[in-house]
PDB file of C-alpha atoms in Angstrom:
ATOM      1  CA  MET A  29       2.217  -5.341  32.554  1.00 63.00           C
ATOM      2  CA  ALA A  30       5.300  -3.830  34.751  1.00 66.00           C
ATOM      3  CA  ALA A  31       3.555  -3.948  37.822  1.00 72.00           C
ATOM      4  CA  GLN A  32       3.074  -7.598  37.158  1.00 76.00           C
ATOM      5  CA  MET A  33       6.338  -8.279  35.726  1.00 77.00           C
ATOM      6  CA  SER A  34       8.998  -6.653  37.981  1.00 80.00           C
ATOM      7  CA  ASN A  35      11.859  -7.510  34.793  1.00 78.00           C
ATOM      8  CA  PHE A  36       9.609  -5.799  32.538  1.00 78.00           C
ATOM      9  CA  GLN A  37      11.198  -2.895  30.995  1.00 79.00           C
ATOM     10  CA  LEU A  38       9.058  -0.537  28.475  1.00 81.00           C
ATOM     11  CA  LEU A  39      11.536   1.114  25.699  1.00 84.00           C
ATOM     12  CA  VAL A  40       9.799   3.305  23.050  1.00 84.00           C
ATOM     13  CA  THR A  41      11.199   3.833  19.749  1.00 85.00           C
ATOM     14  CA  LEU A  42       9.330   5.819  17.001  1.00 84.00           C
ATOM     15  CA  THR A  43      10.342   5.015  13.484  1.00 80.00           C
ATOM     16  CA  GLN A  44       9.206   8.616  12.543  1.00 75.00           C
ATOM     17  CA  ALA A  45       9.427  11.256  14.792  1.00 67.00           C
ATOM     18  CA  LYS A  46       7.341  13.716  13.239  1.00 70.00           C
ATOM     19  CA  GLU A  47       8.187  16.711  16.215  1.00 67.00           C
ATOM     20  CA  SER A  48      11.662  17.514  17.715  1.00 69.00           C
ATOM     21  CA  ALA A  49      10.668  17.352  20.899  1.00 79.00           C
ATOM     22  CA  TRP A  50      10.765  13.760  20.959  1.00 80.00           C
ATOM     23  CA  MET A  51      13.786  13.104  22.983  1.00 83.00           C
ATOM     24  CA  GLY A  52      13.938   9.091  23.008  1.00 85.00           C
ATOM     25  CA  LEU A  53      15.028   6.593  20.576  1.00 88.00           C
ATOM     26  CA  THR A  54      14.361   6.970  17.414  1.00 86.00           C
ATOM     27  CA  GLY A  55      14.401   4.075  14.060  1.00 86.00           C
ATOM     28  CA  ARG A  56      13.650   0.477  13.618  1.00 89.00           C
ATOM     29  CA  ILE A  57      15.284  -1.758  15.849  1.00 90.00           C
ATOM     30  CA  SER A  58      18.589  -2.856  15.097  1.00 92.00           C
ATOM     31  CA  GLU A  59      21.708  -4.612  16.997  1.00 92.00           C
ATOM     32  CA  ALA A  60      23.630  -0.896  18.062  1.00 92.00           C
ATOM     33  CA  MET A  61      20.378  -0.049  20.080  1.00 92.00           C
ATOM     34  CA  LEU A  62      19.600  -3.611  21.084  1.00 93.00           C
ATOM     35  CA  GLU A  63      23.496  -3.477  22.293  1.00 93.00           C
ATOM     36  CA  LEU A  64      22.730   0.325  23.842  1.00 93.00           C
ATOM     37  CA  THR A  65      19.730  -0.488  25.588  1.00 92.00           C
ATOM     38  CA  VAL A  66      19.205  -4.487  27.110  1.00 91.00           C
ATOM     39  CA  PRO A  67      23.180  -5.385  26.638  1.00 93.00           C
ATOM     40  CA  ASP A  68      22.577  -8.596  27.968  1.00 92.00           C
ATOM     41  CA  TRP A  69      20.217  -9.479  24.830  1.00 90.00           C
ATOM     42  CA  ARG A  70      21.711 -12.704  24.151  1.00 90.00           C
ATOM     43  CA  MET A  71      20.626 -14.077  27.461  1.00 90.00           C
ATOM     44  CA  ARG A  72      16.833 -12.622  26.977  1.00 89.00           C
ATOM     45  CA  SER A  73      13.865 -14.543  25.624  1.00 87.00           C
ATOM     46  CA  VAL A  74      12.241 -12.603  22.863  1.00 89.00           C
ATOM     47  CA  TYR A  75       8.338 -12.154  22.477  1.00 85.00           C
ATOM     48  CA  VAL A  76       7.611 -10.219  19.690  1.00 85.00           C
ATOM     49  CA  CYS A  77       3.744  -9.380  18.098  1.00 80.00           C
ATOM     50  CA  GLY A  78       2.845  -6.804  15.371  1.00 78.00           C
ATOM     51  CA  PRO A  79       2.332  -6.502  11.583  1.00 76.00           C
ATOM     52  CA  ASN A  80       4.386  -9.331   9.708  1.00 77.00           C
ATOM     53  CA  GLY A  81       6.691  -6.570   8.770  1.00 79.00           C
ATOM     54  CA  PHE A  82       7.530  -5.773  11.866  1.00 83.00           C
ATOM     55  CA  MET A  83       7.793  -9.097  13.008  1.00 84.00           C
ATOM     56  CA  GLN A  84      10.183 -10.362   9.908  1.00 87.00           C
ATOM     57  CA  HIS A  85      12.521  -7.226  10.875  1.00 91.00           C
ATOM     58  CA  VAL A  86      12.690  -8.346  13.932  1.00 91.00           C
ATOM     59  CA  ARG A  87      13.261 -11.620  13.255  1.00 90.00           C
ATOM     60  CA  GLU A  88      15.907 -11.050  10.734  1.00 92.00           C
ATOM     61  CA  THR A  89      18.240  -8.775  12.919  1.00 94.00           C
ATOM     62  CA  LEU A  90      18.161 -11.320  15.441  1.00 94.00           C
ATOM     63  CA  GLU A  91      18.946 -14.255  13.597  1.00 93.00           C
ATOM     64  CA  GLY A  92      21.378 -11.880  12.193  1.00 94.00           C
ATOM     65  CA  MET A  93      23.007 -11.292  15.616  1.00 94.00           C
ATOM     66  CA  GLY A  94      23.696 -14.964  16.488  1.00 94.00           C
ATOM     67  CA  PHE A  95      20.192 -14.490  18.587  1.00 93.00           C
ATOM     68  CA  PRO A  96      19.095 -18.261  19.925  1.00 91.00           C
ATOM     69  CA  MET A  97      16.228 -18.375  18.379  1.00 88.00           C
ATOM     70  CA  GLU A  98      14.628 -21.022  20.717  1.00 86.00           C
ATOM     71  CA  GLN A  99      14.712 -17.812  23.133  1.00 88.00           C
ATOM     72  CA  TYR A 100      12.568 -16.046  20.445  1.00 86.00           C
ATOM     73  CA  GLN A 101       8.445 -16.421  20.314  1.00 83.00           C
ATOM     74  CA  GLU A 102       6.247 -14.022  17.732  1.00 78.00           C
ATOM     75  CA  GLU A 103       2.760 -13.709  17.675  1.00 71.00           C
ATOM     76  CA  SER A 104       0.363 -12.472  14.943  1.00 64.00           C
ATOM     77  CA  PHE A 105      -1.041  -8.885  15.163  1.00 57.00           C
ATOM     78  CA  GLY A 106      -4.281  -8.499  14.563  1.00 53.00           C
ATOM     79  CA  GLY A 107      -7.142 -11.058  13.329  1.00 47.00           C
ATOM     80  CA  ALA A 108      -6.649 -13.858  11.051  1.00 43.00           C
ATOM     81  CA  PRO A 109      -4.496 -13.786   8.542  1.00 44.00           C
ATOM     82  CA  VAL A 110      -5.405 -12.361   5.310  1.00 43.00           C
ATOM     83  CA  LEU A 111      -5.755 -15.396   2.684  1.00 41.00           C
ATOM     84  CA  ARG A 112      -3.203 -14.995  -0.453  1.00 40.00           C
ATOM     85  CA  MET A 113      -4.727 -14.689  -3.834  1.00 41.00           C
ATOM     86  CA  THR A 114      -3.480 -15.944  -6.822  1.00 36.00           C
ATOM     87  CA  LYS A 115      -4.285 -15.332 -10.781  1.00 36.00           C
ATOM     88  CA  GLN A 116      -6.971 -17.847 -11.012  1.00 33.00           C
ATOM     89  CA  SER A 117      -8.613 -16.124  -7.634  1.00 31.00           C
ATOM     90  CA  VAL A 118      -9.149 -12.930  -8.931  1.00 36.00           C
ATOM     91  CA  ALA A 119     -12.699 -11.865  -9.315  1.00 32.00           C
ATOM     92  CA  GLU A 120     -14.515  -9.816 -11.626  1.00 33.00           C
ATOM     93  CA  PRO A 121     -15.431  -7.000  -9.236  1.00 34.00           C
ATOM     94  CA  LEU A 122     -11.524  -6.281  -8.808  1.00 34.00           C
ATOM     95  CA  GLU A 123     -11.234  -5.668 -12.489  1.00 36.00           C
ATOM     96  CA  LYS A 124      -8.658  -3.239 -11.494  1.00 39.00           C
ATOM     97  CA  THR A 125      -6.863  -5.138  -9.441  1.00 42.00           C
ATOM     98  CA  VAL A 126      -3.897  -7.532 -10.751  1.00 47.00           C
ATOM     99  CA  THR A 127      -1.674 -10.019  -9.265  1.00 48.00           C
ATOM    100  CA  GLY A 128       1.449 -11.731 -10.307  1.00 52.00           C
ATOM    101  CA  ASN A 129       4.930 -11.599  -8.888  1.00 53.00           C
ATOM    102  CA  ASP A 130       7.021 -10.241 -11.443  1.00 52.00           C
ATOM    103  CA  PRO A 131       8.390  -7.158 -10.940  1.00 55.00           C
ATOM    104  CA  VAL A 132       8.368  -4.320 -13.438  1.00 58.00           C
ATOM    105  CA  ALA A 133      10.115  -0.956 -13.388  1.00 83.00           C
ATOM    106  CA  VAL A 134       7.285   1.624 -13.126  1.00 90.00           C
ATOM    107  CA  ALA A 135       7.223   5.397 -11.588  1.00 92.00           C
ATOM    108  CA  ILE A 136       5.319   6.437  -8.350  1.00 94.00           C
ATOM    109  CA  ALA A 137       4.523   9.998  -7.898  1.00 94.00           C
ATOM    110  CA  PHE A 138       3.513  11.271  -4.747  1.00 94.00           C
ATOM    111  CA  LYS A 139       1.192  14.344  -5.623  1.00 90.00           C
ATOM    112  CA  ASP A 140       1.351  16.326  -2.362  1.00 86.00           C
ATOM    113  CA  SER A 141       4.540  16.047  -1.689  1.00 89.00           C
ATOM    114  CA  ASN A 142       6.066  16.855  -5.302  1.00 89.00           C
ATOM    115  CA  HIS A 143       8.330  13.521  -5.326  1.00 92.00           C
ATOM    116  CA  GLN A 144       8.891  11.266  -8.191  1.00 93.00           C
ATOM    117  CA  VAL A 145      10.633   7.555  -7.415  1.00 93.00           C
ATOM    118  CA  SER A 146      11.430   4.884  -9.868  1.00 92.00           C
ATOM    119  CA  THR A 147      10.790   1.074  -8.567  1.00 91.00           C
ATOM    120  CA  ASP A 148      10.661  -2.513  -9.604  1.00 90.00           C
ATOM    121  CA  GLY A 149       7.750  -3.037  -7.872  1.00 88.00           C
ATOM    122  CA  SER A 150       8.820  -5.580  -5.712  1.00 89.00           C
ATOM    123  CA  LEU A 151       7.869  -3.363  -2.844  1.00 92.00           C
ATOM    124  CA  SER A 152       4.390  -1.886  -1.450  1.00 94.00           C
ATOM    125  CA  ILE A 153       3.402   1.559  -2.034  1.00 95.00           C
ATOM    126  CA  LEU A 154       3.808   2.398   1.376  1.00 94.00           C
ATOM    127  CA  GLU A 155       7.110   0.754   1.654  1.00 93.00           C
ATOM    128  CA  VAL A 156       8.289   2.827  -1.467  1.00 94.00           C
ATOM    129  CA  ALA A 157       7.231   5.762   0.387  1.00 93.00           C
ATOM    130  CA  GLU A 158       7.950   5.441   3.940  1.00 91.00           C
ATOM    131  CA  GLN A 159      12.359   4.927   1.538  1.00 91.00           C
ATOM    132  CA  GLU A 160      11.700   8.349   0.353  1.00 91.00           C
ATOM    133  CA  GLY A 161      10.919   9.705   3.833  1.00 91.00           C
ATOM    134  CA  ILE A 162       7.091  10.300   3.036  1.00 93.00           C
ATOM    135  CA  ALA A 163       4.759  10.114   5.410  1.00 91.00           C
ATOM    136  CA  ILE A 164       1.423   7.227   4.804  1.00 93.00           C
ATOM    137  CA  ARG A 165      -0.600   7.273   8.284  1.00 89.00           C
ATOM    138  CA  SER A 166      -0.447   2.744   8.404  1.00 87.00           C
ATOM    139  CA  ALA A 167      -1.228   0.713  11.201  1.00 81.00           C
ATOM    140  CA  CYS A 168      -1.780  -3.163  10.550  1.00 81.00           C
ATOM    141  CA  ARG A 169       0.307  -3.041   7.622  1.00 86.00           C
ATOM    142  CA  MET A 170      -1.442  -6.125   6.186  1.00 86.00           C
ATOM    143  CA  GLY A 171      -4.544  -4.520   4.752  1.00 86.00           C
ATOM    144  CA  ALA A 172      -6.850  -4.960   7.443  1.00 81.00           C
ATOM    145  CA  CYS A 173      -7.421  -1.717   9.022  1.00 79.00           C
ATOM    146  CA  GLY A 174      -7.665   0.791   6.201  1.00 83.00           C
ATOM    147  CA  ALA A 175      -5.766   3.500   7.764  1.00 85.00           C
ATOM    148  CA  CYS A 176      -3.224   3.716   5.034  1.00 92.00           C
ATOM    149  CA  LYS A 177      -6.004   4.153   2.166  1.00 92.00           C
ATOM    150  CA  VAL A 178      -4.452   6.459  -0.876  1.00 95.00           C
ATOM    151  CA  LYS A 179      -6.083   7.748  -4.489  1.00 94.00           C
ATOM    152  CA  THR A 180      -4.800   7.297  -7.285  1.00 94.00           C
ATOM    153  CA  CYS A 181      -6.094   8.120 -10.731  1.00 86.00           C
ATOM    154  CA  GLY A 182      -7.145   4.879 -12.009  1.00 69.00           C
ATOM    155  CA  THR A 183      -3.413   3.171 -11.384  1.00 78.00           C
ATOM    156  CA  LYS A 184      -3.667  -0.579 -11.792  1.00 87.00           C
ATOM    157  CA  VAL A 185      -1.975  -2.590  -9.167  1.00 92.00           C
ATOM    158  CA  ARG A 186      -1.388  -5.592  -7.760  1.00 93.00           C
ATOM    159  CA  TYR A 187      -2.224  -7.211  -3.974  1.00 91.00           C
ATOM    160  CA  GLU A 188      -0.430  -9.887  -2.609  1.00 83.00           C
ATOM    161  CA  VAL A 189      -3.396 -10.583   0.114  1.00 84.00           C
ATOM    162  CA  THR A 190      -6.734  -9.501  -0.196  1.00 83.00           C
ATOM    163  CA  PRO A 191      -7.057  -5.882   0.541  1.00 87.00           C
ATOM    164  CA  ALA A 192      -9.630  -6.347   3.428  1.00 82.00           C
ATOM    165  CA  ALA A 193     -10.255  -2.803   4.314  1.00 83.00           C
ATOM    166  CA  LEU A 194     -11.029  -1.206   0.766  1.00 85.00           C
ATOM    167  CA  SER A 195     -14.975  -1.413  -0.052  1.00 83.00           C
ATOM    168  CA  GLU A 196     -15.913  -1.779  -3.693  1.00 84.00           C
ATOM    169  CA  ASN A 197     -16.686   2.075  -3.371  1.00 83.00           C
ATOM    170  CA  ASP A 198     -13.038   2.547  -2.519  1.00 86.00           C
ATOM    171  CA  ARG A 199     -11.895   1.035  -5.501  1.00 88.00           C
ATOM    172  CA  ALA A 200     -14.344   2.351  -8.041  1.00 88.00           C
ATOM    173  CA  ASP A 201     -13.392   6.110  -6.576  1.00 89.00           C
ATOM    174  CA  GLY A 202      -9.596   5.206  -7.213  1.00 91.00           C
ATOM    175  CA  HIS A 203      -8.629   4.170  -3.738  1.00 92.00           C
ATOM    176  CA  ILE A 204      -5.812   2.092  -2.889  1.00 95.00           C
ATOM    177  CA  LEU A 205      -4.751   0.255   0.652  1.00 94.00           C
ATOM    178  CA  ALA A 206      -0.524   1.458   0.091  1.00 94.00           C
ATOM    179  CA  CYS A 207       0.368  -1.567   2.546  1.00 93.00           C
ATOM    180  CA  VAL A 208      -0.556  -4.231   0.347  1.00 93.00           C
ATOM    181  CA  ALA A 209      -0.688  -2.297  -3.067  1.00 94.00           C
ATOM    182  CA  TYR A 210       2.341  -3.109  -5.418  1.00 93.00           C
ATOM    183  CA  PRO A 211       2.354  -0.894  -8.946  1.00 93.00           C
ATOM    184  CA  ILE A 212       2.392  -2.167 -12.336  1.00 91.00           C
ATOM    185  CA  GLU A 213       2.596   0.338 -13.826  1.00 91.00           C
ATOM    186  CA  ALA A 214       3.072   4.476 -13.430  1.00 92.00           C
ATOM    187  CA  VAL A 215       0.494   5.397 -10.045  1.00 93.00           C
ATOM    188  CA  GLU A 216       0.270   9.083  -9.167  1.00 94.00           C
ATOM    189  CA  VAL A 217      -0.514   8.828  -5.226  1.00 95.00           C
ATOM    190  CA  HIS A 218      -2.443  11.617  -3.391  1.00 94.00           C
ATOM    191  CA  ILE A 219      -1.961  11.337   0.307  1.00 88.00           C
TER     192      ILE A 219
END
Protein backbone atom coordinates (compact mmCIF):
# COMPACT_ATOMS: atom_id res chain seq x y z
CA MET A 1 0.00 0.00 0.00
CA ALA A 2 2.85 2.37 0.80
CA ALA A 3 4.11 1.96 -2.78
CA GLN A 4 0.74 3.16 -4.09
CA MET A 5 0.16 5.92 -1.55
CA SER A 6 3.03 8.19 -0.63
CA ASN A 7 1.26 9.39 2.54
CA PHE A 8 0.59 5.87 3.83
CA GLN A 9 2.43 4.76 6.96
CA LEU A 10 1.88 1.40 8.66
CA LEU A 11 2.14 1.23 12.45
CA VAL A 12 1.74 -2.13 14.18
CA THR A 13 0.56 -2.54 17.76
CA LEU A 14 0.12 -5.86 19.54
CA THR A 15 -2.69 -6.13 22.06
CA GLN A 16 -0.97 -9.11 23.67
CA ALA A 17 2.78 -9.12 23.13
CA LYS A 18 3.75 -12.69 24.00
CA GLU A 19 7.49 -12.34 23.58
CA SER A 20 9.65 -9.83 25.38
CA ALA A 21 11.58 -9.32 22.12
CA TRP A 22 8.75 -7.15 20.74
CA MET A 23 9.95 -3.54 20.90
CA GLY A 24 6.99 -1.92 19.15
CA LEU A 25 3.71 -0.49 20.36
CA THR A 26 1.46 -2.57 22.59
CA GLY A 27 -2.14 -2.23 23.66
CA ARG A 28 -5.36 -1.14 22.01
CA ILE A 29 -5.61 2.06 20.01
CA SER A 30 -6.00 4.93 22.47
CA GLU A 31 -5.86 8.71 22.59
CA ALA A 32 -2.30 8.57 23.97
CA MET A 33 -1.20 6.20 21.21
CA LEU A 34 -2.69 8.43 18.51
CA GLU A 35 -1.11 11.57 19.98
CA LEU A 36 2.27 9.82 20.03
CA THR A 37 2.18 8.24 16.58
CA VAL A 38 -0.11 10.54 14.55
CA PRO A 39 -0.03 13.99 16.16
CA ASP A 40 -2.07 15.50 13.31
CA TRP A 41 -4.84 12.84 13.64
CA ARG A 42 -7.57 15.50 13.72
CA MET A 43 -6.70 16.47 10.14
CA ARG A 44 -6.65 12.90 8.80
CA SER A 45 -9.22 10.64 7.23
CA VAL A 46 -9.66 7.34 9.06
CA TYR A 47 -10.53 4.07 7.32
CA VAL A 48 -11.19 1.12 9.63
CA CYS A 49 -11.66 -2.52 8.66
CA GLY A 50 -11.74 -5.39 11.11
CA PRO A 51 -13.91 -7.33 13.50
CA ASN A 52 -16.95 -5.52 14.89
CA GLY A 53 -15.46 -5.19 18.38
CA PHE A 54 -12.31 -3.58 16.99
CA MET A 55 -14.25 -1.15 14.80
CA GLN A 56 -16.55 -0.22 17.69
CA HIS A 57 -13.54 0.44 19.94
CA VAL A 58 -11.85 2.68 17.35
CA ARG A 59 -15.10 4.52 16.58
CA GLU A 60 -15.87 5.14 20.27
CA THR A 61 -12.29 6.22 20.97
CA LEU A 62 -12.33 8.74 18.13
CA GLU A 63 -15.79 10.04 19.04
CA GLY A 64 -14.62 10.51 22.63
CA MET A 65 -11.63 12.48 21.38
CA GLY A 66 -13.84 14.82 19.34
CA PHE A 67 -12.68 13.48 15.98
CA PRO A 68 -14.70 14.87 13.03
CA MET A 69 -16.67 11.70 12.26
CA GLU A 70 -17.45 12.85 8.71
CA GLN A 71 -13.79 11.90 8.09
CA TYR A 72 -14.38 8.36 9.41
CA GLN A 73 -15.18 5.33 7.23
CA GLU A 74 -15.46 1.67 8.18
CA GLU A 75 -15.85 -1.62 6.35
CA SER A 76 -16.91 -4.90 7.90
CA PHE A 77 -14.29 -7.62 8.37
CA GLY A 78 -14.93 -10.92 6.62
CA GLY A 79 -18.02 -12.09 4.79
CA ALA A 80 -21.67 -11.34 5.16
CA PRO A 81 -22.84 -10.42 8.63
CA VAL A 82 -24.05 -13.28 10.78
CA LEU A 83 -27.79 -13.13 11.46
CA ARG A 84 -28.94 -12.31 14.96
CA MET A 85 -30.86 -15.06 16.70
CA THR A 86 -33.99 -14.57 18.78
CA LYS A 87 -35.59 -16.85 21.33
CA GLN A 88 -38.05 -17.98 18.67
CA SER A 89 -35.33 -18.83 16.12
CA VAL A 90 -33.35 -21.35 18.18
CA ALA A 91 -33.33 -24.64 16.29
CA GLU A 92 -33.77 -27.97 18.08
CA PRO A 93 -30.27 -29.27 17.23
CA LEU A 94 -28.90 -26.36 19.25
CA GLU A 95 -30.37 -27.71 22.49
CA LYS A 96 -27.27 -26.65 24.43
CA THR A 97 -27.61 -23.14 23.06
CA VAL A 98 -30.03 -20.64 24.49
CA THR A 99 -30.51 -17.00 23.73
CA GLY A 100 -31.57 -14.00 25.70
CA ASN A 101 -30.24 -10.73 26.96
CA ASP A 102 -30.73 -10.90 30.73
CA PRO A 103 -27.35 -10.75 32.53
CA VAL A 104 -26.85 -13.31 35.31
CA ALA A 105 -24.04 -13.86 37.81
CA VAL A 106 -22.00 -16.86 36.69
CA ALA A 107 -18.55 -18.30 37.35
CA ILE A 108 -16.10 -19.10 34.57
CA ALA A 109 -13.30 -21.52 35.45
CA PHE A 110 -10.39 -21.45 33.00
CA LYS A 111 -9.12 -24.91 33.89
CA ASP A 112 -5.77 -24.81 32.07
CA SER A 113 -4.70 -21.71 33.98
CA ASN A 114 -6.33 -22.54 37.34
CA HIS A 115 -8.16 -19.21 37.16
CA GLN A 116 -11.78 -18.62 38.13
CA VAL A 117 -13.74 -15.39 37.68
CA SER A 118 -17.29 -14.26 38.34
CA THR A 119 -19.09 -12.35 35.59
CA ASP A 120 -22.57 -11.02 34.92
CA GLY A 121 -22.86 -12.72 31.52
CA SER A 122 -22.74 -9.46 29.56
CA LEU A 123 -19.29 -10.20 28.07
CA SER A 124 -18.38 -13.08 25.82
CA ILE A 125 -16.17 -15.79 27.27
CA LEU A 126 -13.33 -14.51 25.07
CA GLU A 127 -13.75 -10.95 26.38
CA VAL A 128 -13.70 -12.19 29.99
CA ALA A 129 -10.56 -14.23 29.27
CA GLU A 130 -8.84 -11.21 27.72
CA GLN A 131 -9.72 -9.03 30.72
CA GLU A 132 -8.17 -11.65 32.98
CA GLY A 133 -5.01 -11.96 30.87
CA ILE A 134 -5.87 -15.48 29.71
CA ALA A 135 -4.93 -16.17 26.10
CA ILE A 136 -7.55 -17.75 23.87
CA ARG A 137 -6.65 -17.83 20.20
CA SER A 138 -9.03 -15.66 18.16
CA ALA A 139 -9.32 -13.95 14.80
CA CYS A 140 -12.67 -12.81 13.40
CA ARG A 141 -14.48 -12.23 16.74
CA MET A 142 -17.83 -12.92 15.06
CA GLY A 143 -18.14 -16.72 15.10
CA ALA A 144 -17.12 -17.17 11.48
CA CYS A 145 -13.58 -18.59 11.60
CA GLY A 146 -13.51 -21.06 14.50
CA ALA A 147 -10.13 -19.92 15.83
CA CYS A 148 -11.58 -19.44 19.33
CA LYS A 149 -13.16 -22.90 19.60
CA VAL A 150 -12.73 -24.22 23.14
CA LYS A 151 -14.04 -27.24 25.03
CA THR A 152 -16.50 -26.99 27.91
CA CYS A 153 -18.14 -29.58 30.13
CA GLY A 154 -21.71 -29.65 28.78
CA THR A 155 -22.27 -26.04 29.75
CA LYS A 156 -25.14 -24.02 28.35
CA VAL A 157 -24.23 -20.72 26.73
CA ARG A 158 -26.16 -18.17 24.75
CA TYR A 159 -25.15 -16.86 21.36
CA GLU A 160 -26.10 -13.41 20.13
CA VAL A 161 -25.08 -14.46 16.64
CA THR A 162 -25.23 -17.85 14.96
CA PRO A 163 -21.88 -19.62 15.55
CA ALA A 164 -21.24 -20.35 11.87
CA ALA A 165 -17.90 -22.09 12.47
CA LEU A 166 -19.29 -24.60 14.98
CA SER A 167 -20.53 -27.93 13.61
CA GLU A 168 -23.16 -30.16 15.20
CA ASN A 169 -20.36 -32.60 16.12
CA ASP A 170 -18.45 -29.76 17.80
CA ARG A 171 -21.55 -28.85 19.82
CA ALA A 172 -22.15 -32.49 20.77
CA ASP A 173 -18.53 -32.73 21.97
CA GLY A 174 -18.99 -29.67 24.21
CA HIS A 175 -17.17 -27.13 22.07
CA ILE A 176 -18.18 -23.48 21.93
CA LEU A 177 -16.89 -20.42 20.10
CA ALA A 178 -15.58 -18.20 22.89
CA CYS A 179 -15.86 -14.99 20.86
CA VAL A 180 -19.66 -15.20 20.56
CA ALA A 181 -20.55 -17.45 23.53
CA TYR A 182 -22.00 -15.77 26.62
CA PRO A 183 -22.22 -17.78 29.85
CA ILE A 184 -25.64 -18.37 31.39
CA GLU A 185 -24.45 -20.86 34.01
CA ALA A 186 -21.13 -21.89 35.54
CA VAL A 187 -18.63 -22.68 32.78
CA GLU A 188 -15.46 -24.77 32.75
CA VAL A 189 -13.31 -23.75 29.80
CA HIS A 190 -10.47 -25.94 28.54
CA ILE A 191 -8.21 -24.03 26.15
